[in-house]
PDB file of C-alpha atoms in Angstrom:
ATOM      1  CA  MET A1308     -41.835 -43.194 -34.883  1.00  0.00           C
ATOM      2  CA  ASN A1309     -38.760 -41.143 -35.711  1.00  0.00           C
ATOM      3  CA  PRO A1310     -35.693 -42.468 -33.795  1.00  0.00           C
ATOM      4  CA  TYR A1311     -34.147 -38.977 -33.678  1.00  0.00           C
ATOM      5  CA  THR A1312     -37.108 -37.329 -31.950  1.00  0.00           C
ATOM      6  CA  GLY A1313     -35.762 -38.151 -28.489  1.00  0.00           C
ATOM      7  CA  LEU A1314     -32.357 -36.730 -29.383  1.00  0.00           C
ATOM      8  CA  ILE A1315     -33.807 -33.507 -30.679  1.00  0.00           C
ATOM      9  CA  ASP A1316     -36.020 -33.136 -27.622  1.00  0.00           C
ATOM     10  CA  GLY A1317     -33.041 -34.001 -25.412  1.00  0.00           C
ATOM     11  CA  HIS A1318     -31.014 -31.279 -27.109  1.00  0.00           C
ATOM     12  CA  GLY A1319     -33.865 -28.826 -26.657  1.00  0.00           C
ATOM     13  CA  ASP A1320     -34.035 -29.676 -22.952  1.00  0.00           C
ATOM     14  CA  SER A1321     -30.279 -29.178 -22.668  1.00  0.00           C
ATOM     15  CA  THR A1322     -30.478 -25.758 -24.315  1.00  0.00           C
ATOM     16  CA  LYS A1323     -33.396 -24.807 -22.101  1.00  0.00           C
ATOM     17  CA  GLN A1324     -31.494 -25.960 -19.003  1.00  0.00           C
ATOM     18  CA  GLN A1325     -28.481 -23.917 -20.066  1.00  0.00           C
ATOM     19  CA  GLN A1326     -30.677 -20.867 -20.591  1.00  0.00           C
ATOM     20  CA  GLN A1327     -32.265 -21.330 -17.176  1.00  0.00           C
ATOM     21  CA  ARG A1328     -28.830 -21.768 -15.596  1.00  0.00           C
ATOM     22  CA  HIS A1329     -27.618 -18.636 -17.387  1.00  0.00           C
ATOM     23  CA  TYR A1330     -30.561 -16.598 -16.098  1.00  0.00           C
ATOM     24  CA  TYR A1331     -30.060 -17.969 -12.598  1.00  0.00           C
ATOM     25  CA  LEU A1332     -26.313 -17.129 -12.600  1.00  0.00           C
ATOM     26  CA  LEU A1333     -26.957 -13.688 -14.077  1.00  0.00           C
ATOM     27  CA  SER A1334     -29.604 -12.955 -11.439  1.00  0.00           C
ATOM     28  CA  GLU A1335     -27.265 -14.090  -8.640  1.00  0.00           C
ATOM     29  CA  LEU A1336     -24.399 -11.996 -10.043  1.00  0.00           C
ATOM     30  CA  GLN A1337     -26.658  -8.936 -10.247  1.00  0.00           C
ATOM     31  CA  THR A1338     -27.524  -9.422  -6.585  1.00  0.00           C
ATOM     32  CA  LEU A1339     -23.876  -9.924  -5.541  1.00  0.00           C
ATOM     33  CA  VAL A1340     -22.699  -6.854  -7.485  1.00  0.00           C
ATOM     34  CA  LYS A1341     -24.817  -4.660  -5.207  1.00  0.00           C
ATOM     35  CA  ASP A1342     -22.300  -5.332  -2.401  1.00  0.00           C
ATOM     36  CA  LEU A1343     -19.461  -3.770  -4.427  1.00  0.00           C
ATOM     37  CA  PRO A1344     -18.546  -0.065  -4.334  1.00  0.00           C
ATOM     38  CA  SER A1345     -20.694   1.917  -6.776  1.00  0.00           C
ATOM     39  CA  SER A1346     -17.710   2.796  -8.977  1.00  0.00           C
ATOM     40  CA  PHE A1347     -17.228  -0.915  -9.721  1.00  0.00           C
ATOM     41  CA  GLN A1348     -20.957  -1.592 -10.018  1.00  0.00           C
ATOM     42  CA  GLN A1349     -21.083   0.862 -12.918  1.00  0.00           C
ATOM     43  CA  ARG A1350     -18.221  -0.920 -14.708  1.00  0.00           C
ATOM     44  CA  LEU A1351     -19.919  -4.312 -14.419  1.00  0.00           C
ATOM     45  CA  SER A1352     -22.596  -3.759 -17.028  1.00  0.00           C
ATOM     46  CA  TYR A1353     -25.451  -6.128 -17.771  1.00  0.00           C
ATOM     47  CA  ASN A1354     -23.516  -7.449 -20.797  1.00  0.00           C
ATOM     48  CA  THR A1355     -20.368  -8.068 -18.735  1.00  0.00           C
ATOM     49  CA  LEU A1356     -22.369  -9.919 -16.072  1.00  0.00           C
ATOM     50  CA  SER A1357     -24.170 -11.888 -18.765  1.00  0.00           C
ATOM     51  CA  ASP A1358     -20.813 -12.885 -20.296  1.00  0.00           C
ATOM     52  CA  LEU A1359     -19.535 -13.850 -16.850  1.00  0.00           C
ATOM     53  CA  ALA A1360     -22.649 -15.969 -16.241  1.00  0.00           C
ATOM     54  CA  LEU A1361     -22.028 -17.721 -19.586  1.00  0.00           C
ATOM     55  CA  ALA A1362     -18.425 -18.421 -18.594  1.00  0.00           C
ATOM     56  CA  LEU A1363     -19.636 -19.975 -15.323  1.00  0.00           C
ATOM     57  CA  ILE A1364     -22.355 -22.229 -16.755  1.00  0.00           C
ATOM     58  CA  ASP A1365     -20.424 -25.500 -16.830  1.00  0.00           C
ATOM     59  CA  GLY A1366     -18.470 -24.966 -13.590  1.00  0.00           C
ATOM     60  CA  THR A1367     -15.044 -25.157 -15.249  1.00  0.00           C
ATOM     61  CA  VAL A1368     -14.166 -21.595 -14.233  1.00  0.00           C
ATOM     62  CA  TYR A1369     -14.906 -22.472 -10.601  1.00  0.00           C
ATOM     63  CA  ASP A1370     -12.366 -25.301 -10.832  1.00  0.00           C
ATOM     64  CA  ILE A1371      -9.825 -23.021 -12.513  1.00  0.00           C
ATOM     65  CA  VAL A1372     -10.248 -20.303  -9.870  1.00  0.00           C
ATOM     66  CA  GLN A1373      -9.934 -22.868  -7.081  1.00  0.00           C
ATOM     67  CA  GLY A1374      -6.780 -24.281  -8.672  1.00  0.00           C
ATOM     68  CA  LEU A1375      -5.280 -20.799  -9.016  1.00  0.00           C
ATOM     69  CA  LEU A1376      -6.122 -20.033  -5.383  1.00  0.00           C
ATOM     70  CA  ASP A1377      -4.487 -23.274  -4.242  1.00  0.00           C
ATOM     71  CA  ILE A1378      -1.335 -22.449  -6.223  1.00  0.00           C
ATOM     72  CA  GLN A1379      -1.299 -18.914  -4.812  1.00  0.00           C
ATOM     73  CA  HIS A1380      -1.649 -20.150  -1.233  1.00  0.00           C
ATOM     74  CA  LEU A1381       1.142 -22.703  -1.719  1.00  0.00           C
ATOM     75  CA  THR A1382       3.371 -20.030  -3.228  1.00  0.00           C
ATOM     76  CA  GLU A1383       2.636 -17.614  -0.385  1.00  0.00           C
ATOM     77  CA  LYS A1384       3.335 -20.310   2.202  1.00  0.00           C
ATOM     78  CA  ASN A1385       6.572 -21.316   0.461  1.00  0.00           C
ATOM     79  CA  LEU A1386       7.779 -17.703   0.226  1.00  0.00           C
ATOM     80  CA  TYR A1387       6.843 -17.080   3.860  1.00  0.00           C
ATOM     81  CA  ASN A1388       8.812 -20.179   4.916  1.00  0.00           C
ATOM     82  CA  GLN A1389      11.837 -19.057   2.857  1.00  0.00           C
ATOM     83  CA  ARG A1390      11.703 -15.630   4.481  1.00  0.00           C
ATOM     84  CA  GLN A1391      11.383 -17.158   7.968  1.00  0.00           C
ATOM     85  CA  LYS A1392      14.338 -19.465   7.266  1.00  0.00           C
ATOM     86  CA  LEU A1393      16.451 -16.475   6.212  1.00  0.00           C
ATOM     87  CA  HIS A1394      15.383 -14.596   9.347  1.00  0.00           C
ATOM     88  CA  CYS A1395      16.392 -17.568  11.538  1.00  0.00           C
ATOM     89  CA  GLU A1396      19.759 -17.827   9.745  1.00  0.00           C
ATOM     90  CA  HIS A1397      20.340 -14.131  10.408  1.00  0.00           C
ATOM     91  CA  GLN A1398      19.427 -14.527  14.078  1.00  0.00           C
ATOM     92  CA  ALA A1399      21.878 -17.450  14.369  1.00  0.00           C
ATOM     93  CA  LEU A1400      24.660 -15.413  12.706  1.00  0.00           C
ATOM     94  CA  LYS A1401      24.064 -12.524  15.117  1.00  0.00           C
ATOM     95  CA  GLN A1402      24.058 -14.845  18.150  1.00  0.00           C
ATOM     96  CA  ASP A1403      27.298 -16.528  16.988  1.00  0.00           C
ATOM     97  CA  LEU A1404      28.962 -13.160  16.492  1.00  0.00           C
ATOM     98  CA  VAL A1405      27.849 -11.912  19.934  1.00  0.00           C
ATOM     99  CA  ARG A1406      29.151 -15.146  21.528  1.00  0.00           C
ATOM    100  CA  LYS A1407      32.457 -14.868  19.641  1.00  0.00           C
ATOM    101  CA  HIS A1408      32.812 -11.229  20.711  1.00  0.00           C
ATOM    102  CA  LYS A1409      32.029 -12.052  24.332  1.00  0.00           C
ATOM    103  CA  ASP A1410      34.660 -14.849  24.367  1.00  0.00           C
ATOM    104  CA  ALA A1411      37.240 -12.547  22.752  1.00  0.00           C
ATOM    105  CA  LEU A1412      36.557  -9.796  25.309  1.00  0.00           C
ATOM    106  CA  GLN A1413      37.053 -12.221  28.215  1.00  0.00           C
ATOM    107  CA  SER A1414      40.461 -13.349  26.963  1.00  0.00           C
ATOM    108  CA  CYS A1415      41.616  -9.918  25.780  1.00  0.00           C
ATOM    109  CA  LYS A1416      44.517  -8.101  27.435  1.00  0.00           C
ATOM    110  CA  SER A1417      43.545  -4.638  28.689  1.00  0.00           C
ATOM    111  CA  HIS A1418      45.968  -2.778  26.380  1.00  0.00           C
ATOM    112  CA  ASN A1419      44.237  -4.366  23.296  1.00  0.00           C
ATOM    113  CA  LEU A1420      40.670  -3.748  24.526  1.00  0.00           C
ATOM    114  CA  ALA A1421      40.020  -0.523  22.569  1.00  0.00           C
ATOM    115  CA  LEU A1422      41.241  -2.059  19.302  1.00  0.00           C
ATOM    116  CA  LEU A1423      39.212  -5.237  19.884  1.00  0.00           C
ATOM    117  CA  LYS A1424      36.039  -3.267  20.614  1.00  0.00           C
ATOM    118  CA  SER A1425      36.585  -1.171  17.488  1.00  0.00           C
ATOM    119  CA  ASN A1426      37.070  -4.297  15.340  1.00  0.00           C
ATOM    120  CA  GLN A1427      34.025  -5.953  16.885  1.00  0.00           C
ATOM    121  CA  GLN A1428      31.878  -2.871  16.193  1.00  0.00           C
ATOM    122  CA  ALA A1429      33.024  -2.940  12.546  1.00  0.00           C
ATOM    123  CA  GLU A1430      32.211  -6.671  12.321  1.00  0.00           C
ATOM    124  CA  LEU A1431      28.761  -6.093  13.807  1.00  0.00           C
ATOM    125  CA  GLU A1432      28.023  -3.237  11.398  1.00  0.00           C
ATOM    126  CA  ALA A1433      29.182  -5.350   8.425  1.00  0.00           C
ATOM    127  CA  LEU A1434      26.835  -8.136   9.525  1.00  0.00           C
ATOM    128  CA  GLU A1435      23.931  -5.677   9.870  1.00  0.00           C
ATOM    129  CA  ILE A1436      24.570  -4.400   6.324  1.00  0.00           C
ATOM    130  CA  ARG A1437      24.708  -7.970   4.998  1.00  0.00           C
ATOM    131  CA  VAL A1438      21.465  -8.891   6.804  1.00  0.00           C
ATOM    132  CA  LYS A1439      19.655  -5.813   5.420  1.00  0.00           C
ATOM    133  CA  GLU A1440      20.846  -6.534   1.873  1.00  0.00           C
ATOM    134  CA  GLU A1441      19.794 -10.189   2.046  1.00  0.00           C
ATOM    135  CA  GLN A1442      16.385  -9.191   3.434  1.00  0.00           C
ATOM    136  CA  LYS A1443      15.925  -6.663   0.623  1.00  0.00           C
ATOM    137  CA  MET A1444      16.840  -9.314  -1.945  1.00  0.00           C
ATOM    138  CA  MET A1445      14.383 -11.750  -0.387  1.00  0.00           C
ATOM    139  CA  ASP A1446      11.624  -9.115  -0.349  1.00  0.00           C
ATOM    140  CA  ARG A1447      12.293  -8.312  -4.024  1.00  0.00           C
ATOM    141  CA  LYS A1448      12.115 -12.038  -4.795  1.00  0.00           C
ATOM    142  CA  VAL A1449       8.777 -12.318  -2.934  1.00  0.00           C
ATOM    143  CA  VAL A1450       7.308  -9.342  -4.806  1.00  0.00           C
ATOM    144  CA  ALA A1451       8.570 -10.625  -8.180  1.00  0.00           C
ATOM    145  CA  GLU A1452       7.136 -14.114  -7.594  1.00  0.00           C
ATOM    146  CA  MET A1453       3.760 -12.750  -6.469  1.00  0.00           C
ATOM    147  CA  ASP A1454       3.665 -10.383  -9.463  1.00  0.00           C
ATOM    148  CA  GLN A1455       4.339 -13.385 -11.709  1.00  0.00           C
ATOM    149  CA  LYS A1456       1.501 -15.320 -10.028  1.00  0.00           C
ATOM    150  CA  VAL A1457      -0.878 -12.423 -10.777  1.00  0.00           C
ATOM    151  CA  ILE A1458       0.202 -12.446 -14.444  1.00  0.00           C
ATOM    152  CA  ASP A1459      -0.263 -16.231 -14.601  1.00  0.00           C
ATOM    153  CA  GLN A1460      -3.739 -15.900 -13.080  1.00  0.00           C
ATOM    154  CA  GLN A1461      -4.739 -13.107 -15.451  1.00  0.00           C
ATOM    155  CA  ASN A1462      -3.492 -15.094 -18.431  1.00  0.00           C
ATOM    156  CA  THR A1463      -5.259 -18.297 -17.347  1.00  0.00           C
ATOM    157  CA  LEU A1464      -8.580 -16.557 -16.661  1.00  0.00           C
ATOM    158  CA  GLU A1465      -8.379 -14.610 -19.931  1.00  0.00           C
ATOM    159  CA  LYS A1466      -7.849 -17.894 -21.834  1.00  0.00           C
ATOM    160  CA  ALA A1467     -10.795 -19.404 -19.913  1.00  0.00           C
ATOM    161  CA  GLY A1468     -12.994 -16.611 -21.289  1.00  0.00           C
ATOM    162  CA  VAL A1469     -13.644 -14.797 -18.011  1.00  0.00           C
ATOM    163  CA  PRO A1470     -14.619 -11.214 -18.904  1.00  0.00           C
ATOM    164  CA  GLY A1471     -12.397  -8.440 -17.585  1.00  0.00           C
ATOM    165  CA  PHE A1472      -9.281 -10.579 -17.395  1.00  0.00           C
ATOM    166  CA  TYR A1473      -6.152  -9.714 -19.319  1.00  0.00           C
ATOM    167  CA  ILE A1474      -2.569  -9.024 -18.284  1.00  0.00           C
ATOM    168  CA  THR A1475      -2.347  -5.592 -16.655  1.00  0.00           C
ATOM    169  CA  THR A1476      -0.572  -3.819 -13.820  1.00  0.00           C
ATOM    170  CA  ASN A1477      -3.068  -0.934 -13.690  1.00  0.00           C
ATOM    171  CA  PRO A1478      -4.222  -0.740 -10.028  1.00  0.00           C
ATOM    172  CA  GLN A1479      -7.841   0.072 -10.976  1.00  0.00           C
ATOM    173  CA  GLU A1480      -7.999  -2.861 -13.388  1.00  0.00           C
ATOM    174  CA  LEU A1481      -6.407  -5.164 -10.814  1.00  0.00           C
ATOM    175  CA  THR A1482      -9.020  -4.110  -8.250  1.00  0.00           C
ATOM    176  CA  MET A1483     -11.730  -4.725 -10.840  1.00  0.00           C
ATOM    177  CA  GLN A1484     -10.346  -8.217 -11.525  1.00  0.00           C
ATOM    178  CA  MET A1485     -10.216  -8.922  -7.789  1.00  0.00           C
ATOM    179  CA  ASN A1486     -13.868  -7.874  -7.512  1.00  0.00           C
ATOM    180  CA  VAL A1487     -14.828 -10.235 -10.357  1.00  0.00           C
ATOM    181  CA  LEU A1488     -12.917 -13.039  -8.638  1.00  0.00           C
ATOM    182  CA  GLU A1489     -14.747 -12.242  -5.409  1.00  0.00           C
ATOM    183  CA  LEU A1490     -18.083 -12.500  -7.246  1.00  0.00           C
ATOM    184  CA  ILE A1491     -17.060 -15.878  -8.687  1.00  0.00           C
ATOM    185  CA  LEU A1492     -15.993 -17.198  -5.278  1.00  0.00           C
ATOM    186  CA  LYS A1493     -19.181 -15.983  -3.558  1.00  0.00           C
ATOM    187  CA  LEU A1494     -21.339 -17.513  -6.269  1.00  0.00           C
ATOM    188  CA  GLN A1495     -19.397 -20.776  -6.107  1.00  0.00           C
ATOM    189  CA  GLN A1496     -19.851 -20.889  -2.335  1.00  0.00           C
ATOM    190  CA  LYS A1497     -23.578 -20.185  -2.648  1.00  0.00           C
ATOM    191  CA  GLU A1498     -23.994 -22.880  -5.289  1.00  0.00           C
ATOM    192  CA  SER A1499     -22.061 -25.492  -3.337  1.00  0.00           C
ATOM    193  CA  GLN A1500     -24.097 -24.728  -0.193  1.00  0.00           C
ATOM    194  CA  SER A1501     -27.354 -25.041  -2.115  1.00  0.00           C
ATOM    195  CA  GLY A1502     -26.225 -28.281  -3.767  1.00  0.00           C
ATOM    196  CA  PHE A1503     -25.878 -27.045  -7.369  1.00  0.00           C
ATOM    197  CA  LEU A1504     -22.209 -28.052  -7.458  1.00  0.00           C
TER     198      LEU A1504
END
């Protein structure tokens, strides 16, 4: 008896299992694509879906996508908390200024009242300008960080061999990539519910 026969047969079984898994994934993807708008269905050709099924065979892409989602959610939560903290700081500054103004008005002599009110109005307007500028800066920071996350995700998924992923800012391509991600997530959910993962 040849000692390598079992290995060769084992390899053949492995290849057959991979082919069966590929066909299964491709079939599932073809079904899921039907839920997408027709303009995107047309762009997801049989070959693209077949390549996507190949990329999903060993489950690594599922783990990568889940990791990217976790990072994105943490980033979003962190940015939200930073923005909330800034908002609370602004509220505290406004309350302090109102309190300071109220105290000054109570101790002000009547002949200085017009000047005090004018100075207080100027102080309030200066604070409003500062608050708006700081909010704009924070919003720009949020947008820049989220844009960077998208680039990181595109780069990671491109390196992982997921078809359709490359660094782009084209809105149509971004929507296409989001649709592919949605397909991956739906397929992952279906597989985990059915016990494949």
